[in-house]
Amino acid sequence: MNHSHHHDHDHAHLASALDLDAELLGSYVDDAAAVITRSLGRAPQRIVDLGAGTGTGTEALSRNFGDAQLLAVDSSAEMTALVEERAGAGGFAGRSATVVADLDDGLPPLGSPDVIWAALSLHHVTDPAALLREAASALAPRGVVAIVEMAGLPRFSPDADTALGTLEDRCHEAAADAGWEALADWTETLGAAGYDVLHQETIRVARTGPNETVARYAVHWFSQFRHRLADDLTDSELALLDSLIDPDDPASLHRRADLTLTAGRRLWVARPADLHDVAIIGGGSAGLSAATTLARSLRSVVVIDGGEPRNAPADGAHNVLGQEGISPLELLARGRDEVRGYGGEVRSDTVVDARRDGDRFALTLASGGTVRARRLLLATGLVDELPDIPGVAELWGHDALHCPYCHGYEARGSRIVVLATSPMSAHQALLFAQLSDDVTLVAHAADALAEQDRANLAAAGVPVIDTSAERLRVRDEGGSARLDGVELADGTVLKADAVVVAPRFVVRGDLYERLGGTLAQTPMGGVIETGLMGATAIPGVWAAGNNTTLNAVVTVAMGEGVSAGAAINADLVMADLLLGKTVEHSR
Ligand SMILES: Cc1cc2nc3c(=O)[nH]c(=O)nc-3n(C[C@H](O)[C@H](O)[C@H](O)COP(=O)(O)OP(=O)(O)OC[C@H]3O[C@@H](n4cnc5c(N)ncnc54)[C@H](O)[C@@H]3O)c2cc1C
């Protein structure tokens, strides 16, 4: 910490200045405590006092929050010893602990506090933005930082027109020109460090009844001016300062009984933008099911969804028990309502970047915001890369099919043409042959069929045409596109009611890769490999649904989501236990 200006003070001097400050101006903590309670929606349970000094703030916080655990951090062991003394005398030793740590070396373990309090200390830190970012990672979800600085320098002159008043004005001007760090404004830094400022106010404190403490406090400040602004003041101003701070001088401040004090504290209460227990990327069947499980476990959970569920083109989602044939979009709309009903958040946005940020994850949204979370569930699904045959994309999900269980029943008994584009195609044809006697396979890609496939197809009564398909013939029927037939390379047209293709499954795995993961290759395409209940190789990251199980239908994706949600909740339960123990041990 940048304490260079304290070099000519010993700790006792600094400690007494801090105590004076607290004695005269400490009542602002009561106002700040009320703001903190309002911001959290409850009284805090764990408070960290960063740069605690002699512990006057720690004590005032302990008074305001009678049940809270307090951790006082200071770079000086002399100071933390004073805090401990104060805690003993003030009766809060049993719920407080101290840590000696230089904030320029980063934060020590803080035990997931819901308030990080930094009064007149942040300006000592070399890189406040970096410290604030670290604090964002250390805070409990929905936790806040409360930062206090001076709102201008304290004034002591009862009358601005006197020699003292004029000198005071000059000193304040010079201090402002010299950019005294004690006058820091953290609004921009907080924004840059990823915080939303919830509350900002200047709390005024006035001492009109002059007293001896005010005089001592005035001496402290005028001494600061004398030593730190020596280059900026005139000789006569310096001479006047010398006489004011000399206890033996008849004009000394020590001897004045008419001093008054007006001062202010500036308070910022800010919350890291969107810190959640769990962020779920993807609000399809998997993501929303996980979100429901987590929200029902009272976890703060946010789902960020780009709104492109894989089965969106289909009219109905089948094999969904109790909701048979429901519109896929209606199903998800109900899911979103259910998540919100339990207090979860669902946002329409796209996550464009995901990275680890300390022991948290930071997600960058296309809208420009940032979401932070302790755990991450990737429920991003996959993209069906369709064979490049004109008409397929247009009919996809209606008359162009891939999954016998999803929409085979609806095509039962009709004329079905299977376009063999992959080694899966023969298998598809056999399954569709279960549903119709009129299934034909067009061997579109040369290597799509093995000898055994041909034998199986023959046995199932599926004729094979060894040519490629040019395009689908599409007709308009009451405003919607319907399949007429499949035009082959030689121009002939196979009349058909449905065409079956085998899309290439392209898992949305880019965010997993950005986080350092590698997709596992399977015969059907790359997947995010998962172990027990959706855990991936990356600690803190789970995956569920089509991005890990290519053939997961809606209910399987739901099941994987519920499993992953439960696993994440259990993981957080254990993590919170460990955090509790950390605080216990540091006491
Ligand atoms: C045409 C068709 C019909 C189907 N019919 C059925 C059926 O009848 N019955 C059945 O059980 N199954 C059916 N399926 C399968 C079903 O679609 C899947 O099982 C299901 O969609 C898988 O759910 P999911 O949550 O894994 O992925 P999805 O439902 O695809 O959801 C993934 C979500 O993640 C979002 N997302 C991805 N990346 C990001 C990002 N970076 N930021 C924000 N959001 C992101 C996407 O926009 C999407 O909304 C069908 C599939 C198709 C293609």
PDB file of C-alpha atoms and ligand atoms in Angstrom, residues 281-287 304-311 313-314 316-320 332 349-351 379-382 384 396-397 402 406-407 508 511 544-547 552-555 557, ligand 1:
ATOM      1  CA  ILE A 281     -25.956 -20.866 -20.944  1.00  0.00           C
ATOM      2  CA  GLY A 282     -28.863 -22.074 -23.040  1.00  0.00           C
ATOM      3  CA  GLY A 283     -32.534 -22.089 -22.124  1.00  0.00           C
ATOM      4  CA  GLY A 284     -33.720 -25.194 -23.956  1.00  0.00           C
ATOM      5  CA  SER A 285     -35.071 -28.320 -22.284  1.00  0.00           C
ATOM      6  CA  ALA A 286     -31.764 -29.064 -20.553  1.00  0.00           C
ATOM      7  CA  GLY A 287     -30.973 -25.550 -19.326  1.00  0.00           C
ATOM      8  CA  ILE A 304     -29.090 -16.780 -20.723  1.00  0.00           C
ATOM      9  CA  ASP A 305     -30.783 -17.981 -23.840  1.00  0.00           C
ATOM     10  CA  GLY A 306     -30.266 -17.110 -27.463  1.00  0.00           C
ATOM     11  CA  GLY A 307     -33.745 -18.401 -28.355  1.00  0.00           C
ATOM     12  CA  GLU A 308     -32.749 -20.988 -30.955  1.00  0.00           C
ATOM     13  CA  PRO A 309     -33.832 -24.334 -29.572  1.00  0.00           C
ATOM     14  CA  ARG A 310     -33.081 -27.117 -31.967  1.00  0.00           C
ATOM     15  CA  ASN A 311     -36.636 -28.304 -32.455  1.00  0.00           C
ATOM     16  CA  PRO A 313     -39.137 -25.676 -36.587  1.00  0.00           C
ATOM     17  CA  ALA A 314     -41.264 -28.623 -35.414  1.00  0.00           C
ATOM     18  CA  GLY A 316     -44.980 -30.545 -31.784  1.00  0.00           C
ATOM     19  CA  ALA A 317     -42.641 -32.148 -29.282  1.00  0.00           C
ATOM     20  CA  HIS A 318     -43.470 -35.824 -28.955  1.00  0.00           C
ATOM     21  CA  ASN A 319     -42.671 -38.459 -26.346  1.00  0.00           C
ATOM     22  CA  VAL A 320     -43.009 -35.797 -23.697  1.00  0.00           C
ATOM     23  CA  LEU A 332     -40.075 -23.735 -23.260  1.00  0.00           C
ATOM     24  CA  ASP A 349     -29.244 -12.722 -24.778  1.00  0.00           C
ATOM     25  CA  THR A 350     -26.266 -14.530 -26.212  1.00  0.00           C
ATOM     26  CA  VAL A 351     -23.091 -15.336 -24.337  1.00  0.00           C
ATOM     27  CA  ALA A 379     -26.758 -26.280 -22.091  1.00  0.00           C
ATOM     28  CA  THR A 380     -26.061 -24.854 -25.500  1.00  0.00           C
ATOM     29  CA  GLY A 381     -27.438 -27.687 -27.610  1.00  0.00           C
ATOM     30  CA  LEU A 382     -26.305 -28.388 -31.137  1.00  0.00           C
ATOM     31  CA  ASP A 384     -28.182 -29.569 -37.289  1.00  0.00           C
ATOM     32  CA  TRP A 396     -36.801 -29.066 -42.104  1.00  0.00           C
ATOM     33  CA  GLY A 397     -38.889 -30.114 -39.132  1.00  0.00           C
ATOM     34  CA  HIS A 402     -34.399 -37.137 -39.219  1.00  0.00           C
ATOM     35  CA  CYS A 406     -39.769 -37.357 -32.935  1.00  0.00           C
ATOM     36  CA  HIS A 407     -41.980 -37.254 -35.995  1.00  0.00           C
ATOM     37  CA  ARG A 508     -22.215 -25.554 -29.766  1.00  0.00           C
ATOM     38  CA  LEU A 511     -17.539 -21.506 -25.069  1.00  0.00           C
ATOM     39  CA  ALA A 544     -26.270 -31.160 -20.213  1.00  0.00           C
ATOM     40  CA  GLY A 545     -28.449 -31.896 -23.216  1.00  0.00           C
ATOM     41  CA  ASN A 546     -27.518 -32.136 -26.851  1.00  0.00           C
ATOM     42  CA  ASN A 547     -24.066 -30.599 -26.438  1.00  0.00           C
ATOM     43  CA  ALA A 552     -30.757 -36.782 -26.307  1.00  0.00           C
ATOM     44  CA  VAL A 553     -34.427 -36.127 -27.006  1.00  0.00           C
ATOM     45  CA  VAL A 554     -36.357 -33.516 -25.043  1.00  0.00           C
ATOM     46  CA  THR A 555     -36.985 -35.622 -21.957  1.00  0.00           C
ATOM     47  CA  ALA A 557     -32.150 -33.360 -22.103  1.00  0.00           C
TER      48      ALA A 557
HETATM   49  C1  LIG B   1     -36.771 -30.899 -36.108  1.00  0.00           C
HETATM   50  C2  LIG B   1     -36.596 -31.507 -34.768  1.00  0.00           C
HETATM   51  C3  LIG B   1     -37.666 -32.055 -34.110  1.00  0.00           C
HETATM   52  C4  LIG B   1     -37.513 -32.633 -32.876  1.00  0.00           C
HETATM   53  N1  LIG B   1     -38.584 -33.182 -32.274  1.00  0.00           N
HETATM   54  C5  LIG B   1     -38.448 -33.754 -31.075  1.00  0.00           C
HETATM   55  C6  LIG B   1     -39.561 -34.366 -30.444  1.00  0.00           C
HETATM   56  O1  LIG B   1     -40.658 -34.389 -30.976  1.00  0.00           O
HETATM   57  N2  LIG B   1     -39.371 -34.922 -29.241  1.00  0.00           N
HETATM   58  C7  LIG B   1     -38.162 -34.929 -28.631  1.00  0.00           C
HETATM   59  O2  LIG B   1     -38.058 -35.429 -27.526  1.00  0.00           O
HETATM   60  N3  LIG B   1     -37.078 -34.363 -29.210  1.00  0.00           N
HETATM   61  C8  LIG B   1     -37.207 -33.776 -30.413  1.00  0.00           C
HETATM   62  N4  LIG B   1     -36.117 -33.205 -31.000  1.00  0.00           N
HETATM   63  C9  LIG B   1     -34.858 -33.149 -30.273  1.00  0.00           C
HETATM   64  C10 LIG B   1     -34.853 -31.902 -29.376  1.00  0.00           C
HETATM   65  O3  LIG B   1     -34.817 -30.783 -30.191  1.00  0.00           O
HETATM   66  C11 LIG B   1     -33.660 -31.925 -28.450  1.00  0.00           C
HETATM   67  O4  LIG B   1     -33.709 -33.088 -27.670  1.00  0.00           O
HETATM   68  C12 LIG B   1     -33.664 -30.751 -27.500  1.00  0.00           C
HETATM   69  O5  LIG B   1     -33.805 -29.566 -28.209  1.00  0.00           O
HETATM   70  C13 LIG B   1     -32.371 -30.727 -26.705  1.00  0.00           C
HETATM   71  O6  LIG B   1     -32.450 -29.719 -25.755  1.00  0.00           O
HETATM   72  P1  LIG B   1     -31.180 -28.857 -25.347  1.00  0.00           P
HETATM   73  O7  LIG B   1     -31.630 -28.042 -24.194  1.00  0.00           O
HETATM   74  O8  LIG B   1     -29.999 -29.694 -25.196  1.00  0.00           O
HETATM   75  O9  LIG B   1     -30.876 -27.912 -26.612  1.00  0.00           O
HETATM   76  P2  LIG B   1     -31.789 -26.834 -27.334  1.00  0.00           P
HETATM   77  O10 LIG B   1     -33.214 -27.135 -27.174  1.00  0.00           O
HETATM   78  O11 LIG B   1     -31.280 -26.738 -28.726  1.00  0.00           O
HETATM   79  O12 LIG B   1     -31.505 -25.493 -26.566  1.00  0.00           O
HETATM   80  C14 LIG B   1     -30.253 -24.880 -26.582  1.00  0.00           C
HETATM   81  C15 LIG B   1     -30.471 -23.398 -26.343  1.00  0.00           C
HETATM   82  O13 LIG B   1     -29.217 -22.812 -26.043  1.00  0.00           O
HETATM   83  C16 LIG B   1     -29.162 -21.553 -26.658  1.00  0.00           C
HETATM   84  N5  LIG B   1     -27.753 -21.177 -26.792  1.00  0.00           N
HETATM   85  C17 LIG B   1     -26.751 -21.837 -27.397  1.00  0.00           C
HETATM   86  N6  LIG B   1     -25.596 -21.159 -27.298  1.00  0.00           N
HETATM   87  C18 LIG B   1     -25.884 -20.036 -26.604  1.00  0.00           C
HETATM   88  C19 LIG B   1     -25.108 -18.911 -26.179  1.00  0.00           C
HETATM   89  N7  LIG B   1     -23.805 -18.816 -26.447  1.00  0.00           N
HETATM   90  N8  LIG B   1     -25.714 -17.928 -25.491  1.00  0.00           N
HETATM   91  C20 LIG B   1     -27.042 -18.000 -25.204  1.00  0.00           C
HETATM   92  N9  LIG B   1     -27.819 -19.045 -25.584  1.00  0.00           N
HETATM   93  C21 LIG B   1     -27.245 -20.040 -26.273  1.00  0.00           C
HETATM   94  C22 LIG B   1     -29.847 -21.765 -27.985  1.00  0.00           C
HETATM   95  O14 LIG B   1     -30.260 -20.534 -28.553  1.00  0.00           O
HETATM   96  C23 LIG B   1     -31.003 -22.657 -27.560  1.00  0.00           C
HETATM   97  O15 LIG B   1     -32.134 -21.896 -27.212  1.00  0.00           O
HETATM   98  C24 LIG B   1     -36.250 -32.658 -32.274  1.00  0.00           C
HETATM   99  C25 LIG B   1     -35.157 -32.104 -32.936  1.00  0.00           C
HETATM  100  C26 LIG B   1     -35.323 -31.544 -34.169  1.00  0.00           C
HETATM  101  C27 LIG B   1     -34.143 -30.968 -34.866  1.00  0.00           C
END
